[in-house]
Amino acid sequence: MEQLKFKNIAHKKGQPPGTLIYTGNKTDDYEIAVINYNSEEYCEHELNDIEECLPFIDSPKVSWINIVGLHKVDVIEKIGRFFNLHLLVLEDILNVNQRPKVEYSDEYLFVVLRMLTYNELSHQVDSEQVSMVLGKNFVFTFQERKVDVFEPIRHRIRNKTGLIVKNKADYLLYALIDIIVDNYFVILEKIGEEVEILEEDVLLNPSQEVVHTIHRLKRNLLELRKSIWPLREVLNVLNKDETSVINRNTAIYFRDIHDHTIQVIDIVETLRDMVAGLLDVYLSSVSNRMNEIMKVLTIIATIFIPLTFIAGVYGMNFKYMPELNWRFGYPMSVALMLIVGILMVIYFRRKKWL
Amino acid sequence: MEQLKFKNIAHKKGQPPGTLIYTGNKTDDYEIAVINYNSEEYCEHELNDIEECLPFIDSPKVSWINIVGLHKVDVIEKIGRFFNLHLLVLEDILNVNQRPKVEYSDEYLFVVLRMLTYNELSHQVDSEQVSMVLGKNFVFTFQERKVDVFEPIRHRIRNKTGLIVKNKADYLLYALIDIIVDNYFVILEKIGEEVEILEEDVLLNPSQEVVHTIHRLKRNLLELRKSIWPLREVLNVLNKDETSVINRNTAIYFRDIHDHTIQVIDIVETLRDMVAGLLDVYLSSVSNRMNEIMKVLTIIATIFIPLTFIAGVYGMNFKYMPELNWRFGYPMSVALMLIVGILMVIYFRRKKWL
Amino acid sequence: MEQLKFKNIAHKKGQPPGTLIYTGNKTDDYEIAVINYNSEEYCEHELNDIEECLPFIDSPKVSWINIVGLHKVDVIEKIGRFFNLHLLVLEDILNVNQRPKVEYSDEYLFVVLRMLTYNELSHQVDSEQVSMVLGKNFVFTFQERKVDVFEPIRHRIRNKTGLIVKNKADYLLYALIDIIVDNYFVILEKIGEEVEILEEDVLLNPSQEVVHTIHRLKRNLLELRKSIWPLREVLNVLNKDETSVINRNTAIYFRDIHDHTIQVIDIVETLRDMVAGLLDVYLSSVSNRMNEIMKVLTIIATIFIPLTFIAGVYGMNFKYMPELNWRFGYPMSVALMLIVGILMVIYFRRKKWL
Amino acid sequence: MEQLKFKNIAHKKGQPPGTLIYTGNKTDDYEIAVINYNSEEYCEHELNDIEECLPFIDSPKVSWINIVGLHKVDVIEKIGRFFNLHLLVLEDILNVNQRPKVEYSDEYLFVVLRMLTYNELSHQVDSEQVSMVLGKNFVFTFQERKVDVFEPIRHRIRNKTGLIVKNKADYLLYALIDIIVDNYFVILEKIGEEVEILEEDVLLNPSQEVVHTIHRLKRNLLELRKSIWPLREVLNVLNKDETSVINRNTAIYFRDIHDHTIQVIDIVETLRDMVAGLLDVYLSSVSNRMNEIMKVLTIIATIFIPLTFIAGVYGMNFKYMPELNWRFGYPMSVALMLIVGILMVIYFRRKKWL
Amino acid sequence: MEQLKFKNIAHKKGQPPGTLIYTGNKTDDYEIAVINYNSEEYCEHELNDIEECLPFIDSPKVSWINIVGLHKVDVIEKIGRFFNLHLLVLEDILNVNQRPKVEYSDEYLFVVLRMLTYNELSHQVDSEQVSMVLGKNFVFTFQERKVDVFEPIRHRIRNKTGLIVKNKADYLLYALIDIIVDNYFVILEKIGEEVEILEEDVLLNPSQEVVHTIHRLKRNLLELRKSIWPLREVLNVLNKDETSVINRNTAIYFRDIHDHTIQVIDIVETLRDMVAGLLDVYLSSVSNRMNEIMKVLTIIATIFIPLTFIAGVYGMNFKYMPELNWRFGYPMSVALMLIVGILMVIYFRRKKWL
Ligand SMILES: [Mg+2]
Ligand SMILES: [Mg+2]
Ligand SMILES: [Mg+2]
Ligand SMILES: [Mg+2]
Ligand SMILES: [Mg+2]
Ligand SMILES: [Mg+2]
Ligand SMILES: [Mg+2]
Ligand SMILES: [Mg+2]
Ligand SMILES: [Mg+2]
Ligand SMILES: [Mg+2]
Ligand SMILES: [Mg+2]
Ligand SMILES: [Mg+2]
Ligand SMILES: [Mg+2]
Ligand SMILES: [Mg+2]
Ligand SMILES: [Mg+2]
Ligand SMILES: [Mg+2]
Ligand SMILES: [Mg+2]
Ligand SMILES: [Mg+2]
Ligand SMILES: [Mg+2]
Ligand SMILES: [Mg+2]
Ligand SMILES: [Mg+2]
Ligand SMILES: [Mg+2]
Ligand SMILES: [Mg+2]
Ligand SMILES: [Mg+2]
Ligand SMILES: [Mg+2]
Ligand SMILES: [Mg+2]
Ligand SMILES: [Mg+2]
Ligand SMILES: [Mg+2]
Ligand SMILES: [Mg+2]
Ligand SMILES: [Mg+2]
């Protein structure tokens, strides 16, 4: 049985607000990587210490600093100090069960998203927190584990394909959010395939196992829902364009992600309705099979019970039973049984049970 | 089993935003047709290359350019370049699983709709994307396959019937959207007929098959719902009249489509409620039939089991069983059986089972 | 089986917008009647041609022109021409499956309502479209069939009772809408009575027939709902008082109908909840009866099956069966049966089945 | 069976708006009582005629005139004439199935509430209409029957306890509404106790009767809901402070009732959820009992049917049946039966049915 | 059976508004403790009389006065007099079934929250009222019982950890609310664990007991919901920053609690959906087990009933039954039985029941 997603949510209780504690599972992954680019050149470095990123940020080019491994709390703390991030923002970065949200001050924009992965073995949707801080000419991204979700972005910067290198840091933020939302469609396609297989099972070959599949899919869809619904509000805020760090002509891009997010929500709700509908189909097929079973039992029992009774009567040992001595007593009794049996069959035919 | 509508939604993952890839199924249909008209004259041409449409657009008359076959990505790209369409708009034209939406700039209005067709063989509702771009004096329409949905519009232009030729390009856009929404009523009428047949089946002749019909209808209605709900928002935006390309006196026409869209939604929701109600009726009839079956079994078994027992007792082979030797032992045993049987029948009468 | 209310909705497909086609069932009813009144005098005429109403409208008195029979499309067309009504308004008058709506220009206010009638034979709620156009000093009403719903209004004008004759045309519009909404309460009272009878049936005498009644009531309530919900929005618009044809001191009257409409909606929703609840009660009573039936079968079968077995054993024909020759073999076997039977009865008593 | 609350709602159909007809049940209760007070003195009178209240209202003190018995339509009419109340307000006072509402003009504020009473015998919630008119220095209250709900208010005025006598007429209105809302908690406490008893019944001793109790509670809660939900909107309006007859410093008191109303709604919704949940618990216990019954039947039948068959075989009368003549045929057959029986028991143990 | 949370809600009926009566259960807990601090020093005192807190409040430092034991109504009354609190605020403090709310005047802010505790023995969520009054430089907190929920705050003040001592009274209010909301996560984690255990039970080992667990969890979640939903509105108000007692730079902290509250609501709704889903899984497993039981019964009965009939036929005592005298009558009858039995098994194989 998988662990519920809302476990460990409580272990910061009693701590003063702004206490920096990483609430996820500790991993060995740890890396600070910086990419510094404009439309003409780019460079890429792995850093030992977060201080090393400061010269990049002072350059007029766009800097993207990706931090993997949130158990290194002191790194997050230093970033907070250098870039003047609010203590509650740092806390949200480290509290990896955070609901998607956006927070902005005059100097930066802070976004929390949930990246979803589909575990092919357990057929479970897992979610991981990704935080981003957009400043004047830099973007920080914070990940728990080293996963390759952002690799296509790095690839585009290196090859100068797409619009990233032609735009400012706000476009980079857009590209990063976009790739996470695109990934939701991959998850949905996998769940969609599962729903399709389930549908076939329910219609052609229903067994109690389908209820467990339905239950698992419902849980996965609840998990998705919890991750995606708040994203809608996040993008509503980003679209409102009230922030000083997003340029006016980048707004249409954020509107595009908003559009995709609503499409994801639509699909999730449709899949929920379909899965709920499949439970109804399954339950009605269970009822029907029960009907079928009972009909067979009733037909057999109802035909033979009276016949067995007749046989029982002529199996009694009374001394004075005239029928027993009749020449055609036996064939007559058999005839009686046949008539009773045929009447029963006619009755069932009328009831359309046969 | 039909394919789920949200398959293939993920295959652009990792591509930079604005990458122009056609996400539909490739077809052989390919055609560029232009109609150039005003209230006095009109001409109609099939084009080999999209550049050929430029002279028409430069004329003061209204030009309607219909492009069939979205696999020709370079055509879409050229249109984007000539008419200054945003890359994300071009992407939406080609990404044919797009949710209905509207997007506008100072120069053009971009609308995505879903055209629905009812497959008479599979009783499936299929949906296809239709995109439209309204400029100052032209309308572009983009279709995946050559279907005759717009034929009545062409007919009206050729014959100068209706108001199209007396109005500007914005009225043409209205007429095109109107014909798509009118088509939804055709689909609803077909589903409505199916619901009527289903209703009769459920009330008069319920079998497990109706559950499959209910399931299919529910899926069709979900598909419709997904296509039509967002259309409401699209028309809300068009009604708000904030765009520079829609004339003030065309607004009442868009309000009329809005009105029809809400009526479509009402009917879809009513049909959903009816179909859900029919499942309840079916399930209660299954329960009732089970009751009926069990009653027959119980009556027969409950009457004959005690009688068979009595016969069994007098079928025992004990040496010393006085009744067996009584002169009227046999008729007395039969009388006993009759009494027990009659008591049972009286009991069932009281219970109103007979 | 009644016909679904959304049939025939599609038969205008492909027609240019504003095509004037009557979409209802043709009837022989056809009448144009005008009433011209002020607080001092009134006159009433039946007209042969719609042009004859023009002099009445030119008078400073209030004119109410009631048109029955919408198959006379040319009449509607002429009215449109004379009074400068928009083509889409004329279309809505003739498209008698229109959702309740309000539309206004500077010169007139157009309202579509649905009048409901309860068919006592089929226990079906039928709905018919009533359209109204309010101008400066006139009201047009359009009905499909000659029904007496407006008779009380005529009566009040003739007898100068009530406030109609003391007020302007806007009050007449109010009085006409009011009488239609009042009529909803009559329908609801009839359905309410049916629900009451149903409730008694379900609680005291449940049979499969109640499911059909529940289904019928649900459909009637859906029909009502579809007719009444949009009316709320219509009255919201009328209350907003943004129109030039409604006087400020008539507003309170429209607020009163709004109030009644909300009460109607409340009752419809309450009846829906009650009917849904009655299905639950019915289904639980089916389950209970099944339990009852199974208990009887189980008790009888479980008591007699072991007894019959014992009798069967002593009915075997083995040569060497010592019990058969015992002096008290028979009474002992009967005693054994009694003990087994009594133990069974005790067991059932404990289980509280007896 | 109780009468549905929405009966008689239709009997004013066809009457002109503002027709004053009392729609409730006629009673003998009839009384006009006036209390005239300020913080120093008070007097209390029973009036024969409504005109007698005029001198009290002309005094600078606060006057509370309570009218019991709405069948005296002429009294209501006179009040309307004296105090310039709108005809529709008078109609609402007499139409005692009115939904809670508020209506105000420049001179007065009109409030309709529903007072609930719990019938201890029928366990039914009944509702009665109470209307109030707040003027500059007077409050009119209209009741159908003489019930003592306002007695505590009179008591406080007589004894000068509480804040009533220190405040104006608007505070009196507040106190009157407050006592009606407080009374809802009494009703809820009674229904809450019933739900508690029901819960115990469902968990410990489920029988078909609980479904009827659930049904009754659901109806009572629907009745409450219908009376209380609109009250929220009434208080929203009163809180908005746009009226000239409510002083600014009385606003906090109305906010307090608003708060209580929301709490009542919360409790009603929670009780609805609980009652719905109890139906689920009951239905699952019915299913479980059925399972239990079927298990007993299956175990007994499945064990004994094969044994009875074996006995039947050796009860056959074939001339040549070697086993019958074996010396140990009988014990061997009994051993065979024992083995079959034990195998069956082992099978059921494995299935965990025993 | 636990007591419903909305009992005792009615016992103030008929009292004038603002009557100060404690509606909770009387306890012996009684304590008034004051903490007076700024960033440099702090002092802590237990008071005998509430007057003793006045000098602390006059000092420029922040004062936190915690009152335990609301049965001492006179203490609350005095506080009201000294600090000019509205009578309705005092009433809310003492009426401990109050819905979470916020109320503010120019001088103070009044907040009511519900603190939840999880009873490990009864697996019940209990809720207790905590009220807070924020003034210029002081905070009052009112608790019914002495529980240690605020101890971490005291600890932080004593040790000058965290930001409390560096901020004003509004930050103290924030810290107090924060610790109560943090505690909700503890409750949710416990219920989450229960849901996990329930899930395992339902999937692996379903018994009627799980329905009772589901019922209990539903009630707990309803209780949580009732306590937490209104908190959202409270924090919405606090975030709006319209109050004079909350500093602008404390606003982000209240936004943080708002964020957590929404997360709590999300988890509660997800748990509700999961618990509802588990009931469906359980009910389907009950249906399946019934199917299984009926299949066994039907197979055994249907195979043996015809065989027993055959044996019965040859157990009849007719004088003239040729088969009985055949040399191979017995083996032939056994062969007949075998054939019938094998046919039945084949039939069941086809039906996939075996
Ligand atoms: Mg949903
Ligand atoms: Mg939803
Ligand atoms: Mg939905
Ligand atoms: Mg939805
Ligand atoms: Mg759903
Ligand atoms: Mg559904
Ligand atoms: Mg719906
Ligand atoms: Mg809906
Ligand atoms: Mg609906
Ligand atoms: Mg709806
Ligand atoms: Mg529904
Ligand atoms: Mg329903
Ligand atoms: Mg509803
Ligand atoms: Mg409702
Ligand atoms: Mg509703
Ligand atoms: Mg409602
Ligand atoms: Mg409901
Ligand atoms: Mg319900
Ligand atoms: Mg609810
Ligand atoms: Mg609700
Ligand atoms: Mg609710
Ligand atoms: Mg609610
Ligand atoms: Mg529920
Ligand atoms: Mg529910
Ligand atoms: Mg919910
Ligand atoms: Mg909810
Ligand atoms: Mg939910
Ligand atoms: Mg929700
Ligand atoms: Mg659900
Ligand atoms: Mg639910």
PDB file of N, CA and C in Angstrom, chain E residues 170-217:
ATOM      1  N   ASP E 170       0.516  42.571  16.951  1.00  0.00           N
ATOM      2  CA  ASP E 170      -0.135  41.907  15.825  1.00  0.00           C
ATOM      3  C   ASP E 170       0.614  40.648  15.402  1.00  0.00           C
ATOM      4  N   TYR E 171       1.968  40.671  15.549  1.00  0.00           N
ATOM      5  CA  TYR E 171       2.730  39.462  15.228  1.00  0.00           C
ATOM      6  C   TYR E 171       2.440  38.359  16.251  1.00  0.00           C
ATOM      7  N   LEU E 172       2.253  38.748  17.515  1.00  0.00           N
ATOM      8  CA  LEU E 172       1.886  37.754  18.529  1.00  0.00           C
ATOM      9  C   LEU E 172       0.564  37.088  18.152  1.00  0.00           C
ATOM     10  N   LEU E 173      -0.410  37.902  17.732  1.00  0.00           N
ATOM     11  CA  LEU E 173      -1.690  37.337  17.309  1.00  0.00           C
ATOM     12  C   LEU E 173      -1.462  36.324  16.181  1.00  0.00           C
ATOM     13  N   TYR E 174      -0.636  36.729  15.212  1.00  0.00           N
ATOM     14  CA  TYR E 174      -0.322  35.828  14.118  1.00  0.00           C
ATOM     15  C   TYR E 174       0.271  34.515  14.638  1.00  0.00           C
ATOM     16  N   ALA E 175       1.241  34.613  15.537  1.00  0.00           N
ATOM     17  CA  ALA E 175       1.922  33.412  16.036  1.00  0.00           C
ATOM     18  C   ALA E 175       0.931  32.486  16.736  1.00  0.00           C
ATOM     19  N   LEU E 176      -0.018  33.091  17.465  1.00  0.00           N
ATOM     20  CA  LEU E 176      -1.011  32.285  18.192  1.00  0.00           C
ATOM     21  C   LEU E 176      -1.947  31.565  17.216  1.00  0.00           C
ATOM     22  N   ILE E 177      -2.413  32.283  16.200  1.00  0.00           N
ATOM     23  CA  ILE E 177      -3.293  31.649  15.202  1.00  0.00           C
ATOM     24  C   ILE E 177      -2.516  30.567  14.454  1.00  0.00           C
ATOM     25  N   ASP E 178      -1.265  30.895  14.116  1.00  0.00           N
ATOM     26  CA  ASP E 178      -0.429  29.954  13.372  1.00  0.00           C
ATOM     27  C   ASP E 178      -0.295  28.621  14.101  1.00  0.00           C
ATOM     28  N   ILE E 179      -0.102  28.693  15.414  1.00  0.00           N
ATOM     29  CA  ILE E 179       0.123  27.444  16.153  1.00  0.00           C
ATOM     30  C   ILE E 179      -1.163  26.606  16.190  1.00  0.00           C
ATOM     31  N   ILE E 180      -2.314  27.278  16.173  1.00  0.00           N
ATOM     32  CA  ILE E 180      -3.585  26.540  16.140  1.00  0.00           C
ATOM     33  C   ILE E 180      -3.779  25.878  14.781  1.00  0.00           C
ATOM     34  N   VAL E 181      -3.439  26.606  13.706  1.00  0.00           N
ATOM     35  CA  VAL E 181      -3.601  26.032  12.368  1.00  0.00           C
ATOM     36  C   VAL E 181      -2.593  24.901  12.149  1.00  0.00           C
ATOM     37  N   ASP E 182      -1.348  25.094  12.633  1.00  0.00           N
ATOM     38  CA  ASP E 182      -0.357  24.008  12.553  1.00  0.00           C
ATOM     39  C   ASP E 182      -0.887  22.737  13.191  1.00  0.00           C
ATOM     40  N   ASN E 183      -1.628  22.931  14.274  1.00  0.00           N
ATOM     41  CA  ASN E 183      -2.165  21.784  14.994  1.00  0.00           C
ATOM     42  C   ASN E 183      -3.177  21.003  14.142  1.00  0.00           C
ATOM     43  N   TYR E 184      -3.868  21.685  13.230  1.00  0.00           N
ATOM     44  CA  TYR E 184      -4.805  20.985  12.347  1.00  0.00           C
ATOM     45  C   TYR E 184      -4.086  19.921  11.519  1.00  0.00           C
ATOM     46  N   PHE E 185      -2.833  20.213  11.146  1.00  0.00           N
ATOM     47  CA  PHE E 185      -2.089  19.224  10.366  1.00  0.00           C
ATOM     48  C   PHE E 185      -1.820  17.949  11.175  1.00  0.00           C
ATOM     49  N   VAL E 186      -1.613  18.157  12.501  1.00  0.00           N
ATOM     50  CA  VAL E 186      -1.417  16.986  13.362  1.00  0.00           C
ATOM     51  C   VAL E 186      -2.664  16.123  13.346  1.00  0.00           C
ATOM     52  N   ILE E 187      -3.830  16.775  13.495  1.00  0.00           N
ATOM     53  CA  ILE E 187      -5.095  16.042  13.471  1.00  0.00           C
ATOM     54  C   ILE E 187      -5.254  15.322  12.129  1.00  0.00           C
ATOM     55  N   LEU E 188      -4.965  16.041  11.051  1.00  0.00           N
ATOM     56  CA  LEU E 188      -5.144  15.457   9.716  1.00  0.00           C
ATOM     57  C   LEU E 188      -4.208  14.280   9.518  1.00  0.00           C
ATOM     58  N   GLU E 189      -2.988  14.382  10.066  1.00  0.00           N
ATOM     59  CA  GLU E 189      -2.059  13.265   9.926  1.00  0.00           C
ATOM     60  C   GLU E 189      -2.616  12.027  10.626  1.00  0.00           C
ATOM     61  N   LYS E 190      -3.236  12.257  11.793  1.00  0.00           N
ATOM     62  CA  LYS E 190      -3.809  11.112  12.524  1.00  0.00           C
ATOM     63  C   LYS E 190      -4.977  10.519  11.743  1.00  0.00           C
ATOM     64  N   ILE E 191      -5.852  11.364  11.239  1.00  0.00           N
ATOM     65  CA  ILE E 191      -6.984  10.844  10.459  1.00  0.00           C
ATOM     66  C   ILE E 191      -6.455  10.189   9.185  1.00  0.00           C
ATOM     67  N   GLY E 192      -5.412  10.788   8.581  1.00  0.00           N
ATOM     68  CA  GLY E 192      -4.797  10.195   7.393  1.00  0.00           C
ATOM     69  C   GLY E 192      -4.297   8.786   7.664  1.00  0.00           C
ATOM     70  N   GLU E 193      -3.683   8.597   8.831  1.00  0.00           N
ATOM     71  CA  GLU E 193      -3.213   7.252   9.187  1.00  0.00           C
ATOM     72  C   GLU E 193      -4.390   6.290   9.324  1.00  0.00           C
ATOM     73  N   GLU E 194      -5.451   6.774   9.942  1.00  0.00           N
ATOM     74  CA  GLU E 194      -6.646   5.939  10.084  1.00  0.00           C
ATOM     75  C   GLU E 194      -7.219   5.565   8.721  1.00  0.00           C
ATOM     76  N   VAL E 195      -7.229   6.534   7.803  1.00  0.00           N
ATOM     77  CA  VAL E 195      -7.753   6.257   6.467  1.00  0.00           C
ATOM     78  C   VAL E 195      -6.882   5.202   5.786  1.00  0.00           C
ATOM     79  N   GLU E 196      -5.564   5.297   6.008  1.00  0.00           N
ATOM     80  CA  GLU E 196      -4.651   4.314   5.426  1.00  0.00           C
ATOM     81  C   GLU E 196      -4.937   2.906   5.942  1.00  0.00           C
ATOM     82  N   ILE E 197      -5.121   2.802   7.279  1.00  0.00           N
ATOM     83  CA  ILE E 197      -5.422   1.492   7.867  1.00  0.00           C
ATOM     84  C   ILE E 197      -6.769   1.002   7.335  1.00  0.00           C
ATOM     85  N   LEU E 198      -7.732   1.905   7.265  1.00  0.00           N
ATOM     86  CA  LEU E 198      -9.061   1.559   6.749  1.00  0.00           C
ATOM     87  C   LEU E 198      -8.952   1.044   5.319  1.00  0.00           C
ATOM     88  N   GLU E 199      -8.149   1.736   4.517  1.00  0.00           N
ATOM     89  CA  GLU E 199      -7.984   1.340   3.123  1.00  0.00           C
ATOM     90  C   GLU E 199      -7.476  -0.103   3.023  1.00  0.00           C
ATOM     91  N   GLU E 200      -6.472  -0.396   3.845  1.00  0.00           N
ATOM     92  CA  GLU E 200      -5.930  -1.761   3.842  1.00  0.00           C
ATOM     93  C   GLU E 200      -7.013  -2.754   4.246  1.00  0.00           C
ATOM     94  N   ASP E 201      -7.762  -2.417   5.304  1.00  0.00           N
ATOM     95  CA  ASP E 201      -8.849  -3.291   5.761  1.00  0.00           C
ATOM     96  C   ASP E 201      -9.864  -3.537   4.660  1.00  0.00           C
ATOM     97  N   VAL E 202     -10.258  -2.469   4.002  1.00  0.00           N
ATOM     98  CA  VAL E 202     -11.308  -2.578   2.993  1.00  0.00           C
ATOM     99  C   VAL E 202     -10.831  -3.432   1.818  1.00  0.00           C
ATOM    100  N   LEU E 203      -9.569  -3.253   1.443  1.00  0.00           N
ATOM    101  CA  LEU E 203      -9.076  -3.980   0.272  1.00  0.00           C
ATOM    102  C   LEU E 203      -8.755  -5.436   0.604  1.00  0.00           C
ATOM    103  N   LEU E 204      -8.235  -5.690   1.815  1.00  0.00           N
ATOM    104  CA  LEU E 204      -7.756  -7.043   2.114  1.00  0.00           C
ATOM    105  C   LEU E 204      -8.697  -7.836   2.997  1.00  0.00           C
ATOM    106  N   ASN E 205      -9.434  -7.182   3.846  1.00  0.00           N
ATOM    107  CA  ASN E 205     -10.147  -7.913   4.879  1.00  0.00           C
ATOM    108  C   ASN E 205     -11.453  -7.220   5.228  1.00  0.00           C
ATOM    109  N   PRO E 206     -12.360  -7.081   4.251  1.00  0.00           N
ATOM    110  CA  PRO E 206     -13.546  -6.258   4.497  1.00  0.00           C
ATOM    111  C   PRO E 206     -14.548  -6.938   5.432  1.00  0.00           C
ATOM    112  N   SER E 207     -14.982  -6.225   6.447  1.00  0.00           N
ATOM    113  CA  SER E 207     -16.058  -6.707   7.324  1.00  0.00           C
ATOM    114  C   SER E 207     -16.963  -5.530   7.646  1.00  0.00           C
ATOM    115  N   GLN E 208     -18.137  -5.842   8.204  1.00  0.00           N
ATOM    116  CA  GLN E 208     -19.125  -4.798   8.493  1.00  0.00           C
ATOM    117  C   GLN E 208     -18.536  -3.697   9.370  1.00  0.00           C
ATOM    118  N   GLU E 209     -17.503  -4.047  10.159  1.00  0.00           N
ATOM    119  CA  GLU E 209     -16.887  -3.055  11.037  1.00  0.00           C
ATOM    120  C   GLU E 209     -16.356  -1.851  10.270  1.00  0.00           C
ATOM    121  N   VAL E 210     -15.863  -2.082   9.037  1.00  0.00           N
ATOM    122  CA  VAL E 210     -15.299  -0.952   8.286  1.00  0.00           C
ATOM    123  C   VAL E 210     -16.362   0.121   8.019  1.00  0.00           C
ATOM    124  N   VAL E 211     -17.631  -0.284   7.908  1.00  0.00           N
ATOM    125  CA  VAL E 211     -18.676   0.716   7.692  1.00  0.00           C
ATOM    126  C   VAL E 211     -18.765   1.654   8.898  1.00  0.00           C
ATOM    127  N   HIS E 212     -18.614   1.082  10.089  1.00  0.00           N
ATOM    128  CA  HIS E 212     -18.657   1.929  11.281  1.00  0.00           C
ATOM    129  C   HIS E 212     -17.448   2.857  11.320  1.00  0.00           C
ATOM    130  N   THR E 213     -16.278   2.342  10.928  1.00  0.00           N
ATOM    131  CA  THR E 213     -15.089   3.196  10.867  1.00  0.00           C
ATOM    132  C   THR E 213     -15.299   4.310   9.849  1.00  0.00           C
ATOM    133  N   ILE E 214     -15.828   3.951   8.693  1.00  0.00           N
ATOM    134  CA  ILE E 214     -16.107   4.961   7.663  1.00  0.00           C
ATOM    135  C   ILE E 214     -17.046   6.025   8.216  1.00  0.00           C
ATOM    136  N   HIS E 215     -18.082   5.565   8.922  1.00  0.00           N
ATOM    137  CA  HIS E 215     -19.043   6.508   9.496  1.00  0.00           C
ATOM    138  C   HIS E 215     -18.359   7.446  10.487  1.00  0.00           C
ATOM    139  N   ARG E 216     -17.510   6.887  11.342  1.00  0.00           N
ATOM    140  CA  ARG E 216     -16.819   7.713  12.333  1.00  0.00           C
ATOM    141  C   ARG E 216     -15.889   8.718  11.657  1.00  0.00           C
ATOM    142  N   LEU E 217     -15.145   8.267  10.665  1.00  0.00           N
ATOM    143  CA  LEU E 217     -14.235   9.172   9.960  1.00  0.00           C
ATOM    144  C   LEU E 217     -15.004  10.280   9.266  1.00  0.00           C
TER     145      LEU E 217
END
